[in-house]
Amino acid sequence: MTGSFAKLLAATAATWALCTTAFADVTLPPESDPAARGLAIVEEMDARDRGWGDAYADLKMVLTNAAGAISERQLRFTMLERTGENEGDLSLMVFDRPLDVAGTALLTHAYVGKPDDQWLYLPAVKRVKRISSANKSGPFVGSEFAFEDLAAQEIGKFTYSWLRDEPCGDRECHVVERVPAYEGSGYTRQIVWIDTSDYLLRKIDYYDRKSSLLKTLTISGYENYLEGIWRPRELEMSNHENGKKTQLIWQDYRFRTGLTENDFAPASLERAR
């Protein structure tokens, strides 16, 4: 299956790898069937996320607190596309700077029919910690991204309902509600804005377990690679409860670099730095 950091986070992650080619006009189910229409929209988005193989990018993480103070971190991100029936993509994030987080690494194996596997390597204690389903809604290394935001957002992880079409900035978007169908989510629902022309993800609102708006993810600066693979330059997660935000600024994308599943084995985490 496919799924990128931008579609997550998603995204999870990424949300987060999106591609498009020369697609014909999309025919959607009628508005009178919002479940079928919502599913068809995300399936079209997913169909444009095929065939990139593996990816590498350098990342800058910018954390801004409620008072406006800024701190920065530098990290690397790699991802491997998987196409098995119940498999999601594999991803690895490794921090390089500053020194107090250097070597910290998050490995994610995404799935459709069962909870994702996630492992966190903490160099200070030289230990690999498995992230349980109950803890995946917690913040990732002090950022406004939760662990679950950083896993591939496979279609089968949610149920869907089309809400409306509306302007999103200077573009037009399908607005779709998706409800997590996986164990341990910190969200009751998410509202996603998907461009009606290129089917790229533009925004996600996250609602907490009390059904209050918790966070908003904005995706911007898409660029085209390899004649049809689109990647964002910036993801910004704003927390409406604490006034903090985290930006992920993507640099130096590379594709089809020869990564294999061995590069995403838990045993490789201690060597990631």
PDB file of C-alpha atoms in Angstrom:
ATOM      1  CA  MET A   1       0.000   0.000   0.000  1.00  0.00           C
ATOM      2  CA  THR A   2       1.067   3.629  -0.280  1.00  0.00           C
ATOM      3  CA  GLY A   3       1.106   6.550   2.092  1.00  0.00           C
ATOM      4  CA  SER A   4       3.344   9.511   2.596  1.00  0.00           C
ATOM      5  CA  PHE A   5       4.344  11.967   5.325  1.00  0.00           C
ATOM      6  CA  ALA A   6       2.287  14.750   3.782  1.00  0.00           C
ATOM      7  CA  LYS A   7      -0.790  12.598   3.571  1.00  0.00           C
ATOM      8  CA  LEU A   8       0.026  12.072   7.318  1.00  0.00           C
ATOM      9  CA  LEU A   9       1.273  14.033   9.009  1.00  0.00           C
ATOM     10  CA  ALA A  10       0.681  11.747   6.998  1.00  0.00           C
ATOM     11  CA  ALA A  11       0.697  11.551   7.314  1.00  0.00           C
ATOM     12  CA  THR A  12       0.539  10.940   8.422  1.00  0.00           C
ATOM     13  CA  ALA A  13       2.934  11.598   7.801  1.00  0.00           C
ATOM     14  CA  ALA A  14       2.193  12.105   6.701  1.00  0.00           C
ATOM     15  CA  THR A  15       1.461  12.546   5.404  1.00  0.00           C
ATOM     16  CA  TRP A  16       3.841  12.954   3.391  1.00  0.00           C
ATOM     17  CA  ALA A  17       4.689  11.693  -0.220  1.00  0.00           C
ATOM     18  CA  LEU A  18       2.245  12.643  -2.976  1.00  0.00           C
ATOM     19  CA  CYS A  19       2.537  12.182  -6.749  1.00  0.00           C
ATOM     20  CA  THR A  20       0.431  12.807  -9.812  1.00  0.00           C
ATOM     21  CA  THR A  21       0.644  12.082 -13.522  1.00  0.00           C
ATOM     22  CA  ALA A  22      -1.595  12.783 -16.502  1.00  0.00           C
ATOM     23  CA  PHE A  23      -4.889  11.547 -15.056  1.00  0.00           C
ATOM     24  CA  ALA A  24      -8.225  11.713 -16.791  1.00  0.00           C
ATOM     25  CA  ASP A  25     -11.081  13.763 -15.357  1.00  0.00           C
ATOM     26  CA  VAL A  26     -12.303  12.236 -12.112  1.00  0.00           C
ATOM     27  CA  THR A  27     -15.909  11.041 -11.868  1.00  0.00           C
ATOM     28  CA  LEU A  28     -17.029  10.922  -8.241  1.00  0.00           C
ATOM     29  CA  PRO A  29     -20.117   9.342  -6.637  1.00  0.00           C
ATOM     30  CA  PRO A  30     -22.984  11.782  -6.044  1.00  0.00           C
ATOM     31  CA  GLU A  31     -23.135  14.168  -3.099  1.00  0.00           C
ATOM     32  CA  SER A  32     -26.119  12.197  -1.855  1.00  0.00           C
ATOM     33  CA  ASP A  33     -23.715   9.367  -0.933  1.00  0.00           C
ATOM     34  CA  PRO A  34     -21.080  11.160   1.193  1.00  0.00           C
ATOM     35  CA  ALA A  35     -19.371   7.956   2.363  1.00  0.00           C
ATOM     36  CA  ALA A  36     -18.775   6.681  -1.177  1.00  0.00           C
ATOM     37  CA  ARG A  37     -17.801  10.148  -2.398  1.00  0.00           C
ATOM     38  CA  GLY A  38     -15.325  10.667   0.444  1.00  0.00           C
ATOM     39  CA  LEU A  39     -13.738   7.273  -0.127  1.00  0.00           C
ATOM     40  CA  ALA A  40     -13.467   7.890  -3.871  1.00  0.00           C
ATOM     41  CA  ILE A  41     -11.682  11.201  -3.266  1.00  0.00           C
ATOM     42  CA  VAL A  42      -9.004   9.674  -1.025  1.00  0.00           C
ATOM     43  CA  GLU A  43      -8.646   6.703  -3.369  1.00  0.00           C
ATOM     44  CA  GLU A  44      -7.930   9.126  -6.210  1.00  0.00           C
ATOM     45  CA  MET A  45      -5.348  10.889  -4.040  1.00  0.00           C
ATOM     46  CA  ASP A  46      -3.808   7.515  -3.227  1.00  0.00           C
ATOM     47  CA  ALA A  47      -3.769   6.450  -6.890  1.00  0.00           C
ATOM     48  CA  ARG A  48      -1.496   9.409  -7.605  1.00  0.00           C
ATOM     49  CA  ASP A  49       0.956   8.162  -4.979  1.00  0.00           C
ATOM     50  CA  ARG A  50       2.383   5.136  -6.719  1.00  0.00           C
ATOM     51  CA  GLY A  51       5.730   4.030  -8.036  1.00  0.00           C
ATOM     52  CA  TRP A  52       8.222   6.317  -6.291  1.00  0.00           C
ATOM     53  CA  GLY A  53      10.020   3.337  -4.730  1.00  0.00           C
ATOM     54  CA  ASP A  54      12.102   4.916  -2.000  1.00  0.00           C
ATOM     55  CA  ALA A  55      12.868   8.475  -0.909  1.00  0.00           C
ATOM     56  CA  TYR A  56      15.384  10.499   1.092  1.00  0.00           C
ATOM     57  CA  ALA A  57      15.176  14.081   2.353  1.00  0.00           C
ATOM     58  CA  ASP A  58      16.982  16.411   4.720  1.00  0.00           C
ATOM     59  CA  LEU A  59      14.697  18.145   7.207  1.00  0.00           C
ATOM     60  CA  LYS A  60      14.786  21.181   9.423  1.00  0.00           C
ATOM     61  CA  MET A  61      12.407  21.104  12.395  1.00  0.00           C
ATOM     62  CA  VAL A  62      11.549  24.545  13.759  1.00  0.00           C
ATOM     63  CA  LEU A  63       9.795  24.653  17.139  1.00  0.00           C
ATOM     64  CA  THR A  64       8.067  27.860  18.241  1.00  0.00           C
ATOM     65  CA  ASN A  65       6.673  28.158  21.768  1.00  0.00           C
ATOM     66  CA  ALA A  66       3.701  30.261  22.862  1.00  0.00           C
ATOM     67  CA  ALA A  67       5.980  33.229  23.611  1.00  0.00           C
ATOM     68  CA  GLY A  68       7.505  33.118  20.131  1.00  0.00           C
ATOM     69  CA  ALA A  69      10.889  31.657  21.107  1.00  0.00           C
ATOM     70  CA  ILE A  70      12.360  29.457  18.367  1.00  0.00           C
ATOM     71  CA  SER A  71      14.605  26.406  18.450  1.00  0.00           C
ATOM     72  CA  GLU A  72      15.779  24.339  15.489  1.00  0.00           C
ATOM     73  CA  ARG A  73      16.727  20.729  14.864  1.00  0.00           C
ATOM     74  CA  GLN A  74      18.264  19.053  11.826  1.00  0.00           C
ATOM     75  CA  LEU A  75      17.305  15.539  10.783  1.00  0.00           C
ATOM     76  CA  ARG A  76      17.150  13.022   7.941  1.00  0.00           C
ATOM     77  CA  PHE A  77      14.134  11.148   6.636  1.00  0.00           C
ATOM     78  CA  THR A  78      14.041   7.995   4.528  1.00  0.00           C
ATOM     79  CA  MET A  79      11.033   6.040   3.279  1.00  0.00           C
ATOM     80  CA  LEU A  80      10.377   2.797   1.404  1.00  0.00           C
ATOM     81  CA  GLU A  81       7.196   2.119  -0.541  1.00  0.00           C
ATOM     82  CA  ARG A  82       5.511  -1.248   0.055  1.00  0.00           C
ATOM     83  CA  THR A  83       2.744  -2.723  -2.078  1.00  0.00           C
ATOM     84  CA  GLY A  84       1.556  -5.733  -0.053  1.00  0.00           C
ATOM     85  CA  GLU A  85      -2.175  -6.027   0.578  1.00  0.00           C
ATOM     86  CA  ASN A  86      -2.046  -5.059   4.263  1.00  0.00           C
ATOM     87  CA  GLU A  87       1.327  -3.324   4.269  1.00  0.00           C
ATOM     88  CA  GLY A  88       2.000   0.385   4.604  1.00  0.00           C
ATOM     89  CA  ASP A  89       5.248   2.173   3.921  1.00  0.00           C
ATOM     90  CA  LEU A  90       8.406   2.049   6.043  1.00  0.00           C
ATOM     91  CA  SER A  91       9.991   5.255   7.333  1.00  0.00           C
ATOM     92  CA  LEU A  92      12.966   6.317   9.430  1.00  0.00           C
ATOM     93  CA  MET A  93      13.699   9.726  10.966  1.00  0.00           C
ATOM     94  CA  VAL A  94      17.151  10.408  12.457  1.00  0.00           C
ATOM     95  CA  PHE A  95      18.192  13.595  14.296  1.00  0.00           C
ATOM     96  CA  ASP A  96      21.645  15.029  13.555  1.00  0.00           C
ATOM     97  CA  ARG A  97      21.581  18.311  15.520  1.00  0.00           C
ATOM     98  CA  PRO A  98      21.638  19.728  18.168  1.00  0.00           C
ATOM     99  CA  LEU A  99      23.856  17.480  20.249  1.00  0.00           C
ATOM    100  CA  ASP A 100      21.260  16.799  22.944  1.00  0.00           C
ATOM    101  CA  VAL A 101      19.040  14.933  20.433  1.00  0.00           C
ATOM    102  CA  ALA A 102      21.648  13.757  17.896  1.00  0.00           C
ATOM    103  CA  GLY A 103      21.209  10.095  17.096  1.00  0.00           C
ATOM    104  CA  THR A 104      17.586   9.926  18.266  1.00  0.00           C
ATOM    105  CA  ALA A 105      15.712   7.885  15.671  1.00  0.00           C
ATOM    106  CA  LEU A 106      12.100   6.912  14.994  1.00  0.00           C
ATOM    107  CA  LEU A 107      11.344   3.857  12.877  1.00  0.00           C
ATOM    108  CA  THR A 108       7.813   3.171  11.645  1.00  0.00           C
ATOM    109  CA  HIS A 109       6.364   0.093   9.939  1.00  0.00           C
ATOM    110  CA  ALA A 110       2.866   1.045   8.784  1.00  0.00           C
ATOM    111  CA  TYR A 111       0.045  -1.472   8.296  1.00  0.00           C
ATOM    112  CA  VAL A 112      -3.616  -1.451   7.341  1.00  0.00           C
ATOM    113  CA  GLY A 113      -5.298  -4.290   9.229  1.00  0.00           C
ATOM    114  CA  LYS A 114      -3.331  -4.003  12.468  1.00  0.00           C
ATOM    115  CA  PRO A 115      -1.609  -1.319  14.571  1.00  0.00           C
ATOM    116  CA  ASP A 116       1.590   0.194  13.210  1.00  0.00           C
ATOM    117  CA  ASP A 117       4.916  -0.837  14.701  1.00  0.00           C
ATOM    118  CA  GLN A 118       7.051   2.049  15.949  1.00  0.00           C
ATOM    119  CA  TRP A 119      10.433   2.060  17.677  1.00  0.00           C
ATOM    120  CA  LEU A 120      12.319   4.993  19.207  1.00  0.00           C
ATOM    121  CA  TYR A 121      16.083   4.845  19.692  1.00  0.00           C
ATOM    122  CA  LEU A 122      17.412   6.986  22.552  1.00  0.00           C
ATOM    123  CA  PRO A 123      21.200   7.360  22.282  1.00  0.00           C
ATOM    124  CA  ALA A 124      21.598   8.734  25.818  1.00  0.00           C
ATOM    125  CA  VAL A 125      20.609   5.347  27.234  1.00  0.00           C
ATOM    126  CA  LYS A 126      21.563   3.316  24.121  1.00  0.00           C
ATOM    127  CA  ARG A 127      18.154   1.696  24.134  1.00  0.00           C
ATOM    128  CA  VAL A 128      15.474   0.949  21.538  1.00  0.00           C
ATOM    129  CA  LYS A 129      12.007   1.606  22.954  1.00  0.00           C
ATOM    130  CA  ARG A 130       8.944   0.145  21.297  1.00  0.00           C
ATOM    131  CA  ILE A 131       6.047   2.634  21.172  1.00  0.00           C
ATOM    132  CA  SER A 132       2.828   1.013  22.369  1.00  0.00           C
ATOM    133  CA  SER A 133      -0.550   1.782  20.806  1.00  0.00           C
ATOM    134  CA  ALA A 134      -1.554   3.629  23.977  1.00  0.00           C
ATOM    135  CA  ASN A 135       1.387   6.048  23.637  1.00  0.00           C
ATOM    136  CA  LYS A 136       1.194   6.883  19.919  1.00  0.00           C
ATOM    137  CA  SER A 137      -0.956   9.940  20.592  1.00  0.00           C
ATOM    138  CA  GLY A 138       1.865  11.492  22.638  1.00  0.00           C
ATOM    139  CA  PRO A 139       4.167  14.261  21.324  1.00  0.00           C
ATOM    140  CA  PHE A 140       7.225  13.275  19.316  1.00  0.00           C
ATOM    141  CA  VAL A 141      10.443  14.647  20.845  1.00  0.00           C
ATOM    142  CA  GLY A 142       8.779  17.789  22.189  1.00  0.00           C
ATOM    143  CA  SER A 143       7.195  18.783  18.882  1.00  0.00           C
ATOM    144  CA  GLU A 144       3.529  19.361  18.048  1.00  0.00           C
ATOM    145  CA  PHE A 145       3.537  16.190  15.934  1.00  0.00           C
ATOM    146  CA  ALA A 146       2.287  13.036  17.637  1.00  0.00           C
ATOM    147  CA  PHE A 147       3.850   9.650  16.927  1.00  0.00           C
ATOM    148  CA  GLU A 148       0.739   8.633  14.999  1.00  0.00           C
ATOM    149  CA  ASP A 149       1.035  11.726  12.779  1.00  0.00           C
ATOM    150  CA  LEU A 150       4.379  10.431  11.533  1.00  0.00           C
ATOM    151  CA  ALA A 151       3.106   7.081  10.251  1.00  0.00           C
ATOM    152  CA  ALA A 152       1.870   6.551   6.702  1.00  0.00           C
ATOM    153  CA  GLN A 153      -1.820   7.410   6.497  1.00  0.00           C
ATOM    154  CA  GLU A 154      -3.098   4.353   4.646  1.00  0.00           C
ATOM    155  CA  ILE A 155      -6.654   4.456   3.288  1.00  0.00           C
ATOM    156  CA  GLY A 156      -7.774   1.446   5.333  1.00  0.00           C
ATOM    157  CA  LYS A 157      -6.901   3.176   8.618  1.00  0.00           C
ATOM    158  CA  PHE A 158      -9.961   5.439   8.426  1.00  0.00           C
ATOM    159  CA  THR A 159     -13.608   5.668   7.483  1.00  0.00           C
ATOM    160  CA  TYR A 160     -14.592   8.623   5.299  1.00  0.00           C
ATOM    161  CA  SER A 161     -17.403  11.048   4.600  1.00  0.00           C
ATOM    162  CA  TRP A 162     -17.441  13.903   2.068  1.00  0.00           C
ATOM    163  CA  LEU A 163     -18.637  17.122   3.714  1.00  0.00           C
ATOM    164  CA  ARG A 164     -18.472  19.797   1.017  1.00  0.00           C
ATOM    165  CA  ASP A 165     -16.339  21.511  -1.610  1.00  0.00           C
ATOM    166  CA  GLU A 166     -15.047  24.976  -0.779  1.00  0.00           C
ATOM    167  CA  PRO A 167     -12.245  27.463  -1.533  1.00  0.00           C
ATOM    168  CA  CYS A 168      -8.922  26.773   0.208  1.00  0.00           C
ATOM    169  CA  GLY A 169      -6.719  29.771  -0.313  1.00  0.00           C
ATOM    170  CA  ASP A 170      -6.697  30.517  -4.031  1.00  0.00           C
ATOM    171  CA  ARG A 171      -7.706  26.940  -4.880  1.00  0.00           C
ATOM    172  CA  GLU A 172     -10.810  24.741  -4.556  1.00  0.00           C
ATOM    173  CA  CYS A 173     -10.807  21.751  -2.208  1.00  0.00           C
ATOM    174  CA  HIS A 174     -12.847  18.684  -1.389  1.00  0.00           C
ATOM    175  CA  VAL A 175     -13.451  18.652   2.374  1.00  0.00           C
ATOM    176  CA  VAL A 176     -13.561  15.108   3.765  1.00  0.00           C
ATOM    177  CA  GLU A 177     -13.994  13.851   7.316  1.00  0.00           C
ATOM    178  CA  ARG A 178     -11.935  10.798   8.223  1.00  0.00           C
ATOM    179  CA  VAL A 179     -12.386   8.879  11.464  1.00  0.00           C
ATOM    180  CA  PRO A 180      -9.506   6.718  12.760  1.00  0.00           C
ATOM    181  CA  ALA A 181     -10.352   3.024  12.722  1.00  0.00           C
ATOM    182  CA  TYR A 182      -7.127   1.982  14.439  1.00  0.00           C
ATOM    183  CA  GLU A 183      -6.398   1.339  18.104  1.00  0.00           C
ATOM    184  CA  GLY A 184      -5.122   4.062  20.421  1.00  0.00           C
ATOM    185  CA  SER A 185      -5.674   7.171  18.287  1.00  0.00           C
ATOM    186  CA  GLY A 186      -5.642  10.498  20.110  1.00  0.00           C
ATOM    187  CA  TYR A 187      -8.197  11.875  17.655  1.00  0.00           C
ATOM    188  CA  THR A 188     -11.938  11.381  17.319  1.00  0.00           C
ATOM    189  CA  ARG A 189     -11.861  12.685  13.752  1.00  0.00           C
ATOM    190  CA  GLN A 190      -9.820  14.616  11.229  1.00  0.00           C
ATOM    191  CA  ILE A 191     -11.040  17.040   8.564  1.00  0.00           C
ATOM    192  CA  VAL A 192      -8.886  17.032   5.421  1.00  0.00           C
ATOM    193  CA  TRP A 193      -8.770  19.482   2.519  1.00  0.00           C
ATOM    194  CA  ILE A 194      -7.796  17.856  -0.811  1.00  0.00           C
ATOM    195  CA  ASP A 195      -7.285  19.955  -3.941  1.00  0.00           C
ATOM    196  CA  THR A 196     -10.017  19.290  -6.521  1.00  0.00           C
ATOM    197  CA  SER A 197      -7.610  19.741  -9.452  1.00  0.00           C
ATOM    198  CA  ASP A 198      -4.386  17.938  -8.509  1.00  0.00           C
ATOM    199  CA  TYR A 199      -5.637  15.888  -5.507  1.00  0.00           C
ATOM    200  CA  LEU A 200      -2.804  17.105  -3.297  1.00  0.00           C
ATOM    201  CA  LEU A 201      -3.405  17.390   0.430  1.00  0.00           C
ATOM    202  CA  ARG A 202      -3.566  21.025   1.591  1.00  0.00           C
ATOM    203  CA  LYS A 203      -4.704  20.994   5.226  1.00  0.00           C
ATOM    204  CA  ILE A 204      -5.810  18.740   8.111  1.00  0.00           C
ATOM    205  CA  ASP A 205      -7.739  19.707  11.259  1.00  0.00           C
ATOM    206  CA  TYR A 206      -7.297  17.274  14.171  1.00  0.00           C
ATOM    207  CA  TYR A 207     -10.002  16.908  16.846  1.00  0.00           C
ATOM    208  CA  ASP A 208      -9.040  15.484  20.232  1.00  0.00           C
ATOM    209  CA  ARG A 209     -10.814  12.855  22.312  1.00  0.00           C
ATOM    210  CA  LYS A 210     -13.213  15.535  23.584  1.00  0.00           C
ATOM    211  CA  SER A 211     -14.058  16.402  19.953  1.00  0.00           C
ATOM    212  CA  SER A 212     -12.427  19.840  20.311  1.00  0.00           C
ATOM    213  CA  LEU A 213     -10.179  21.260  17.590  1.00  0.00           C
ATOM    214  CA  LEU A 214      -6.650  20.485  18.790  1.00  0.00           C
ATOM    215  CA  LYS A 215      -4.264  21.086  15.897  1.00  0.00           C
ATOM    216  CA  THR A 216      -4.101  22.174  12.276  1.00  0.00           C
ATOM    217  CA  LEU A 217      -1.557  20.906   9.757  1.00  0.00           C
ATOM    218  CA  THR A 218      -0.905  23.105   6.712  1.00  0.00           C
ATOM    219  CA  ILE A 219       1.025  21.701   3.725  1.00  0.00           C
ATOM    220  CA  SER A 220       2.587  24.088   1.209  1.00  0.00           C
ATOM    221  CA  GLY A 221       5.248  24.624  -1.441  1.00  0.00           C
ATOM    222  CA  TYR A 222       4.688  21.518  -3.554  1.00  0.00           C
ATOM    223  CA  GLU A 223       7.303  20.829  -6.230  1.00  0.00           C
ATOM    224  CA  ASN A 224       7.315  18.260  -9.021  1.00  0.00           C
ATOM    225  CA  TYR A 225      10.019  15.582  -9.204  1.00  0.00           C
ATOM    226  CA  LEU A 226      10.622  12.756 -11.693  1.00  0.00           C
ATOM    227  CA  GLU A 227       7.844  14.022 -13.984  1.00  0.00           C
ATOM    228  CA  GLY A 228       4.976  13.421 -11.620  1.00  0.00           C
ATOM    229  CA  ILE A 229       6.118  12.976  -8.037  1.00  0.00           C
ATOM    230  CA  TRP A 230       5.009  15.932  -5.920  1.00  0.00           C
ATOM    231  CA  ARG A 231       6.577  16.816  -2.578  1.00  0.00           C
ATOM    232  CA  PRO A 232       5.848  19.701  -0.178  1.00  0.00           C
ATOM    233  CA  ARG A 233       8.527  22.082   1.023  1.00  0.00           C
ATOM    234  CA  GLU A 234       6.861  22.853   4.331  1.00  0.00           C
ATOM    235  CA  LEU A 235       4.498  21.284   6.845  1.00  0.00           C
ATOM    236  CA  GLU A 236       3.325  23.435   9.743  1.00  0.00           C
ATOM    237  CA  MET A 237       1.501  21.941  12.729  1.00  0.00           C
ATOM    238  CA  SER A 238      -0.204  24.558  14.919  1.00  0.00           C
ATOM    239  CA  ASN A 239      -1.576  23.600  18.334  1.00  0.00           C
ATOM    240  CA  HIS A 240      -4.693  25.622  19.174  1.00  0.00           C
ATOM    241  CA  GLU A 241      -4.630  24.679  22.857  1.00  0.00           C
ATOM    242  CA  ASN A 242      -1.075  25.617  23.841  1.00  0.00           C
ATOM    243  CA  GLY A 243      -0.218  28.193  21.168  1.00  0.00           C
ATOM    244  CA  LYS A 244       2.860  26.280  19.985  1.00  0.00           C
ATOM    245  CA  LYS A 245       3.755  25.264  16.435  1.00  0.00           C
ATOM    246  CA  THR A 246       6.246  23.015  14.686  1.00  0.00           C
ATOM    247  CA  GLN A 247       7.442  23.419  11.111  1.00  0.00           C
ATOM    248  CA  LEU A 248       9.068  20.701   9.035  1.00  0.00           C
ATOM    249  CA  ILE A 249      11.037  22.229   6.173  1.00  0.00           C
ATOM    250  CA  TRP A 250      12.044  19.678   3.540  1.00  0.00           C
ATOM    251  CA  GLN A 251      15.279  19.935   1.556  1.00  0.00           C
ATOM    252  CA  ASP A 252      17.300  17.872  -0.923  1.00  0.00           C
ATOM    253  CA  TYR A 253      14.725  15.263  -1.949  1.00  0.00           C
ATOM    254  CA  ARG A 254      16.143  12.148  -3.615  1.00  0.00           C
ATOM    255  CA  PHE A 255      14.312   9.128  -5.023  1.00  0.00           C
ATOM    256  CA  ARG A 256      15.075   5.534  -5.959  1.00  0.00           C
ATOM    257  CA  THR A 257      18.316   5.484  -4.031  1.00  0.00           C
ATOM    258  CA  GLY A 258      18.403   1.690  -3.604  1.00  0.00           C
ATOM    259  CA  LEU A 259      17.014   1.362  -0.080  1.00  0.00           C
ATOM    260  CA  THR A 260      15.740  -2.065   0.979  1.00  0.00           C
ATOM    261  CA  GLU A 261      13.700  -3.409   3.903  1.00  0.00           C
ATOM    262  CA  ASN A 262      16.986  -4.221   5.664  1.00  0.00           C
ATOM    263  CA  ASP A 263      17.572  -0.486   6.006  1.00  0.00           C
ATOM    264  CA  PHE A 264      14.373  -0.278   8.072  1.00  0.00           C
ATOM    265  CA  ALA A 265      14.978  -3.175  10.459  1.00  0.00           C
ATOM    266  CA  PRO A 266      14.752  -2.409  14.207  1.00  0.00           C
ATOM    267  CA  ALA A 267      18.249  -3.806  14.620  1.00  0.00           C
ATOM    268  CA  SER A 268      19.565  -1.018  12.380  1.00  0.00           C
ATOM    269  CA  LEU A 269      18.421   1.789  14.675  1.00  0.00           C
ATOM    270  CA  GLU A 270      21.572   1.907  16.764  1.00  0.00           C
ATOM    271  CA  ARG A 271      23.612   2.341  13.573  1.00  0.00           C
ATOM    272  CA  ALA A 272      21.359   5.073  12.153  1.00  0.00           C
ATOM    273  CA  ARG A 273      23.486   7.993  13.320  1.00  0.00           C
TER     274      ARG A 273
END
